[in-house]
Amino acid sequence: MQSALPAHPKRYFVTGIGTDVGKTIASAVLTEALQADYWKPVQAGNLEDSDTHTVKSLITNTRTVFHPEAYRLKMPASPHTAAAAEGIRLSLENMHLPSTTNHLIVEGAGGVMVPLNDKELVLDLIQKLQLEVILVSRNYLGSINHTLMAVEVLRSRNLSIAGIIFNGEPNASSEEFILNYTQLPAFPRLRQEKSVDKNTVLRYASTFQENLISHEQ
C-alpha cells in the first residue's frame, strides 16, 4: 500500500442504512487505509468477539490505536434495550471523542435512527461529535428507500456526508439512482467476499487510500 496519507487528520463516523450492511468491514478498510485510530462508542452483545476485536484482527499497520468503548452491553439488541436490561441509561455526556492527533474512524451501532436511550438516537451522537459521515449501503429490496431516508435524515441536521460505500453484489440501476438523487460521491465498492482476512482488507485499503487523498484535495 502506498505511503501517502491525507495531510490533515480525517475523522469519519461510519453508519449504515440498517443492521448487517457491512459497517465493520468498511470501518476496518478505512482504518487500514488511513492507519487511523478506531473507536466503537457502544458495543451491544458479542463482548468476547466485538466489532473492535474484529477490526483489530483485520489490521496490519502498527499505528492504529483501538480506543475502549464508552459502553459494553451484554445483550445483542438495540443499545437502549441492551442498556435497560442492565439497569443503566446510555448518556451522550459519557461519549467523548478519544484524545488523538491521528486520523479516527468511529463506528456506530446499526443505522442513524437506532435509539440510544428513550429520547436520543445514533443521529444525536453524530451531531454531538460533529464528524463527517460515511454511509454504508447494501443492495436488497427496499435499500433505495432506506439509503435515501438515511441521507435525508442526516441532511436534516446539517451533517456533512463524505460519500457512500456500496457493499456486496452490484446493482447498477439502484446505485445510479441513489447517486444521482443524492449527488453524493461513491467510495470504492466492497464486493461480496467468500472470506475476509488481513490481505483482503489491505487490498481494499490501497484503493480507498487513493480515494481519500483525492477527497481531501
Tab-separated table of C-alpha atoms in Angstrom:
chain	number	residue	atom	x	y	z
A	1	MET	CA	0.000	0.000	0.000
A	2	GLN	CA	1.328	3.427	-0.893
A	3	SER	CA	2.698	5.509	1.989
A	4	ALA	CA	0.971	8.830	1.221
A	5	LEU	CA	-1.819	9.714	3.619
A	6	PRO	CA	-4.072	12.774	3.880
A	7	ALA	CA	-2.047	15.613	5.394
A	8	HIS	CA	-4.672	16.691	7.907
A	9	PRO	CA	-6.330	14.336	10.391
A	10	LYS	CA	-9.545	12.920	8.964
A	11	ARG	CA	-12.354	11.901	11.303
A	12	TYR	CA	-15.273	9.903	9.998
A	13	PHE	CA	-18.383	8.417	11.559
A	14	VAL	CA	-19.295	5.194	9.767
A	15	THR	CA	-23.005	4.426	9.843
A	16	GLY	CA	-25.290	2.257	7.754
A	17	ILE	CA	-28.743	2.098	6.232
A	18	GLY	CA	-29.528	-0.724	8.670
A	19	THR	CA	-28.026	-3.652	10.551
A	20	ASP	CA	-25.620	-6.125	8.910
A	21	VAL	CA	-24.873	-3.957	5.884
A	22	GLY	CA	-21.099	-4.148	6.340
A	23	LYS	CA	-20.164	-1.239	8.633
A	24	THR	CA	-17.470	-3.182	10.479
A	25	ILE	CA	-15.663	-4.386	7.355
A	26	ALA	CA	-15.926	-0.885	5.874
A	27	SER	CA	-14.536	0.523	9.116
A	28	ALA	CA	-11.626	-1.929	9.001
A	29	VAL	CA	-10.791	-0.918	5.425
A	30	LEU	CA	-10.972	2.789	6.264
A	31	THR	CA	-8.915	2.285	9.411
A	32	GLU	CA	-6.224	0.458	7.455
A	33	ALA	CA	-6.304	2.930	4.553
A	34	LEU	CA	-5.721	5.893	6.875
A	35	GLN	CA	-3.743	3.982	9.523
A	36	ALA	CA	-6.365	5.635	11.701
A	37	ASP	CA	-7.398	5.079	15.281
A	38	TYR	CA	-10.670	3.191	15.758
A	39	TRP	CA	-13.490	3.705	18.250
A	40	LYS	CA	-16.833	1.981	18.724
A	41	PRO	CA	-18.798	4.079	21.247
A	42	VAL	CA	-21.395	1.387	22.071
A	43	GLN	CA	-20.994	-2.377	21.778
A	44	ALA	CA	-24.159	-4.393	22.386
A	45	GLY	CA	-23.592	-8.145	22.574
A	46	ASN	CA	-20.663	-10.331	21.449
A	47	LEU	CA	-18.339	-8.804	24.029
A	48	GLU	CA	-15.765	-11.571	23.539
A	49	ASP	CA	-15.866	-11.106	19.777
A	50	SER	CA	-16.766	-7.435	19.491
A	51	ASP	CA	-16.523	-5.175	16.463
A	52	THR	CA	-13.340	-3.745	17.973
A	53	HIS	CA	-11.894	-7.271	18.145
A	54	THR	CA	-12.928	-7.872	14.524
A	55	VAL	CA	-11.329	-4.698	13.216
A	56	LYS	CA	-8.188	-5.326	15.265
A	57	SER	CA	-7.892	-8.814	13.747
A	58	LEU	CA	-8.015	-7.356	10.221
A	59	ILE	CA	-5.471	-4.533	10.613
A	60	THR	CA	-1.793	-4.870	9.706
A	61	ASN	CA	-0.420	-1.371	10.316
A	62	THR	CA	1.191	-0.598	13.676
A	63	ARG	CA	-0.028	2.983	14.004
A	64	THR	CA	-3.702	2.300	14.755
A	65	VAL	CA	-4.825	2.644	18.369
A	66	PHE	CA	-8.059	0.924	19.420
A	67	HIS	CA	-9.899	3.046	21.956
A	68	PRO	CA	-12.179	1.392	24.533
A	69	GLU	CA	-15.921	1.571	24.113
A	70	ALA	CA	-17.874	4.040	26.231
A	71	TYR	CA	-20.429	1.286	26.857
A	72	ARG	CA	-20.106	-2.506	26.687
A	73	LEU	CA	-23.503	-4.182	26.922
A	74	LYS	CA	-24.151	-7.913	27.173
A	75	MET	CA	-27.405	-8.226	25.235
A	76	PRO	CA	-27.225	-8.365	21.393
A	77	ALA	CA	-30.044	-5.872	20.903
A	78	SER	CA	-30.738	-2.229	20.213
A	79	PRO	CA	-28.477	-0.222	22.561
A	80	HIS	CA	-31.394	1.242	24.546
A	81	THR	CA	-32.845	-2.237	25.120
A	82	ALA	CA	-29.474	-3.774	25.997
A	83	ALA	CA	-28.770	-0.944	28.436
A	84	ALA	CA	-32.191	-1.234	30.077
A	85	ALA	CA	-31.597	-4.958	30.633
A	86	GLU	CA	-28.582	-3.998	32.773
A	87	GLY	CA	-30.432	-1.204	34.572
A	88	ILE	CA	-28.467	1.621	33.006
A	89	ARG	CA	-29.260	4.511	30.672
A	90	LEU	CA	-26.865	5.436	27.903
A	91	SER	CA	-25.842	9.087	28.035
A	92	LEU	CA	-24.298	11.174	25.283
A	93	GLU	CA	-22.446	13.044	28.028
A	94	ASN	CA	-20.340	9.909	28.550
A	95	MET	CA	-19.440	9.542	24.878
A	96	HIS	CA	-16.434	11.723	24.157
A	97	LEU	CA	-14.129	11.518	21.155
A	98	PRO	CA	-10.864	9.789	22.072
A	99	SER	CA	-7.917	12.096	22.538
A	100	THR	CA	-5.704	11.569	19.492
A	101	THR	CA	-3.881	13.553	16.837
A	102	ASN	CA	-4.240	10.663	14.401
A	103	HIS	CA	-6.980	10.043	11.834
A	104	LEU	CA	-10.030	8.494	13.507
A	105	ILE	CA	-12.761	6.091	12.415
A	106	VAL	CA	-15.841	5.915	14.631
A	107	GLU	CA	-18.270	3.056	14.013
A	108	GLY	CA	-21.891	3.485	15.012
A	109	ALA	CA	-24.435	0.880	16.090
A	110	GLY	CA	-26.968	-0.089	13.421
A	111	GLY	CA	-28.371	2.836	11.443
A	112	VAL	CA	-28.789	6.545	12.086
A	113	MET	CA	-32.197	6.200	13.773
A	114	VAL	CA	-31.207	3.482	16.239
A	115	PRO	CA	-32.177	4.574	19.783
A	116	LEU	CA	-29.505	5.005	22.431
A	117	ASN	CA	-31.990	5.849	25.157
A	118	ASP	CA	-35.641	6.900	25.391
A	119	LYS	CA	-35.005	10.251	23.699
A	120	GLU	CA	-31.705	10.146	21.800
A	121	LEU	CA	-30.594	8.322	18.664
A	122	VAL	CA	-27.324	7.481	16.938
A	123	LEU	CA	-28.154	10.570	14.878
A	124	ASP	CA	-27.860	12.697	18.022
A	125	LEU	CA	-24.471	11.158	18.777
A	126	ILE	CA	-23.223	12.000	15.276
A	127	GLN	CA	-24.457	15.559	15.727
A	128	LYS	CA	-22.736	15.841	19.093
A	129	LEU	CA	-19.422	14.543	17.760
A	130	GLN	CA	-19.686	16.676	14.593
A	131	LEU	CA	-17.916	14.138	12.404
A	132	GLU	CA	-18.184	13.761	8.650
A	133	VAL	CA	-20.326	10.729	7.838
A	134	ILE	CA	-19.590	7.782	5.579
A	135	LEU	CA	-22.788	5.857	4.826
A	136	VAL	CA	-22.637	2.116	4.098
A	137	SER	CA	-25.371	0.783	1.812
A	138	ARG	CA	-26.128	-2.760	0.687
A	139	ASN	CA	-28.467	-3.835	-2.113
A	140	TYR	CA	-31.738	-5.521	-1.103
A	141	LEU	CA	-35.402	-4.916	-1.791
A	142	GLY	CA	-36.079	-1.573	-0.117
A	143	SER	CA	-32.460	-0.437	0.088
A	144	ILE	CA	-33.036	2.582	-2.155
A	145	ASN	CA	-35.697	3.808	0.235
A	146	HIS	CA	-33.529	3.142	3.297
A	147	THR	CA	-30.471	4.816	1.753
A	148	LEU	CA	-32.353	7.934	0.679
A	149	MET	CA	-34.061	8.219	4.066
A	150	ALA	CA	-30.718	7.967	5.881
A	151	VAL	CA	-29.276	10.713	3.675
A	152	GLU	CA	-32.314	12.956	4.198
A	153	VAL	CA	-32.215	12.482	7.971
A	154	LEU	CA	-28.504	13.318	8.129
A	155	ARG	CA	-29.016	16.382	5.971
A	156	SER	CA	-31.944	17.499	8.121
A	157	ARG	CA	-29.374	18.004	10.905
A	158	ASN	CA	-26.934	19.749	8.524
A	159	LEU	CA	-24.441	16.914	8.939
A	160	SER	CA	-21.749	16.523	6.307
A	161	ILE	CA	-21.734	13.276	4.307
A	162	ALA	CA	-18.403	12.365	2.698
A	163	GLY	CA	-19.962	9.703	0.485
A	164	ILE	CA	-21.467	6.252	0.221
A	165	ILE	CA	-19.808	2.844	0.337
A	166	PHE	CA	-21.791	0.213	-1.562
A	167	ASN	CA	-21.128	-3.188	-0.056
A	168	GLY	CA	-21.968	-6.532	-1.668
A	169	GLU	CA	-23.129	-7.512	-5.125
A	170	PRO	CA	-23.567	-4.541	-7.503
A	171	ASN	CA	-26.935	-3.254	-8.636
A	172	ALA	CA	-26.184	-0.599	-11.231
A	173	SER	CA	-29.748	0.682	-11.535
A	174	SER	CA	-30.232	1.185	-7.786
A	175	GLU	CA	-26.820	2.684	-7.218
A	176	GLU	CA	-27.079	5.057	-10.178
A	177	PHE	CA	-30.420	6.335	-8.900
A	178	ILE	CA	-29.087	6.815	-5.356
A	179	LEU	CA	-26.015	8.720	-6.523
A	180	ASN	CA	-27.939	10.874	-8.997
A	181	TYR	CA	-30.639	11.704	-6.481
A	182	THR	CA	-28.338	12.462	-3.548
A	183	GLN	CA	-25.454	13.912	-5.601
A	184	LEU	CA	-23.094	12.148	-3.207
A	185	PRO	CA	-19.821	10.566	-4.309
A	186	ALA	CA	-19.293	6.824	-4.097
A	187	PHE	CA	-16.253	5.389	-2.384
A	188	PRO	CA	-14.733	2.240	-3.923
A	189	ARG	CA	-17.038	-0.776	-3.786
A	190	LEU	CA	-16.669	-3.563	-1.267
A	191	ARG	CA	-17.613	-6.761	-3.052
A	192	GLN	CA	-19.161	-9.901	-1.615
A	193	GLU	CA	-16.159	-11.923	-0.431
A	194	LYS	CA	-16.167	-15.619	0.440
A	195	SER	CA	-13.958	-14.738	3.393
A	196	VAL	CA	-12.331	-11.579	4.723
A	197	ASP	CA	-8.845	-11.533	6.217
A	198	LYS	CA	-5.959	-9.087	6.602
A	199	ASN	CA	-4.929	-9.471	2.964
A	200	THR	CA	-8.472	-8.710	1.795
A	201	VAL	CA	-8.607	-5.546	3.891
A	202	LEU	CA	-5.123	-4.500	2.780
A	203	ARG	CA	-6.123	-4.906	-0.876
A	204	TYR	CA	-9.168	-2.692	-0.478
A	205	ALA	CA	-7.295	-0.209	1.709
A	206	SER	CA	-4.879	0.663	-1.090
A	207	THR	CA	-7.744	1.715	-3.361
A	208	PHE	CA	-9.518	3.565	-0.567
A	209	GLN	CA	-6.346	5.435	0.335
A	210	GLU	CA	-6.142	6.902	-3.161
A	211	ASN	CA	-9.801	7.901	-2.936
A	212	LEU	CA	-9.417	9.505	0.482
A	213	ILE	CA	-6.430	11.527	-0.671
A	214	SER	CA	-8.315	12.819	-3.710
A	215	HIS	CA	-11.334	13.566	-1.455
A	216	GLU	CA	-9.127	15.879	0.596
A	217	GLN	CA	-7.998	17.874	-2.420
